[in-house]
Amino acid sequence: DAIVNAANSRLAGGGGVDGAIHRAGGPDIMAETRQRYLQGCPTGDAVITDAGQLPARYVIHAVGPIWHGGQHHEAEQLASAYEKSLAVAVAQQCHSVAFPSLSTGAYGYPIALAAQTALSTVIAFLREHQQPSCVRFVLFDNATYTAYAAALGEMQDVDATIT
């Protein structure tokens, strides 16, 4: 139903996941963000648009933090970006959501730390809300997948499957 875009706070499009989503989804996504979110989206928050030409209903634009050594509330902001994305998805009755690894590309967040935060936040949200029914992490490369698999393996008593 929804894919999550690793957006910047201006919702201005960019490289990486953000650029790929805007290229594949077409100009309607950017037009909608400009019309609906004139002030952009603050770090740790998320907003939603239609998915344009993508095979999904929505794009959720989540703004993760830029890594500054971990001393500037980066973990809290990253957790908030995941939580707000899921809350937006639930509000739009999305049954499935696909996430990238937020903030680990150009924003420099260490992948192993990001994986721990992402997975623990998503699992806590699902336990509390029992929805959406399917959350996937669509990861860029083998190193990112390995970091997420390791983080999940370190968690105890988790009802989740990595495929």
Phi, psi and omega in degrees: 000320184221143169245146181261132179260130173282086189269163170264165187294341177274352185054038189264008185075164182183213180260195176055221180301316181303310180297319180297318180295315181293322178295313183287326183276342179087176188289344181297327180296311179296320179300319180292319179297321180294323182285316187272332189233067184300328182268005182079214183212125182290157176303135181090003182241176180210147176227166187234146172223169169296164186265007180059233183270006179285153179278057178211167177276323187222158165244127175258119183265106182253135181251107175272170183277155167280135181287125177234038178091000177087005183256009184236039176065027182299318182297318179294319180293321178294314178302318180297320179299318177292314182297316180295324176299314179293321178297319177297318179298315180296319179298331179264011178059039176280133178266339180223142180222136176245126180251144162272182172273098185296139172073001185267358176269247183298337181278352168074014180291131179300129188300316182299318178291318179298320181298316179299314181294313182300308184293316181295323179292313180296316180296316178299318179298315181295321178297321182284319189255343181060021177199158358294165185283341180220123174236127179242148168252118179255107193253147192292321186209176182298321180297319178292315177302314181299319179296317179292319178297319179295316179297318178295320179297331179283342180279142181262145171057052180248128175266079180215157179230133173258127176232000000 
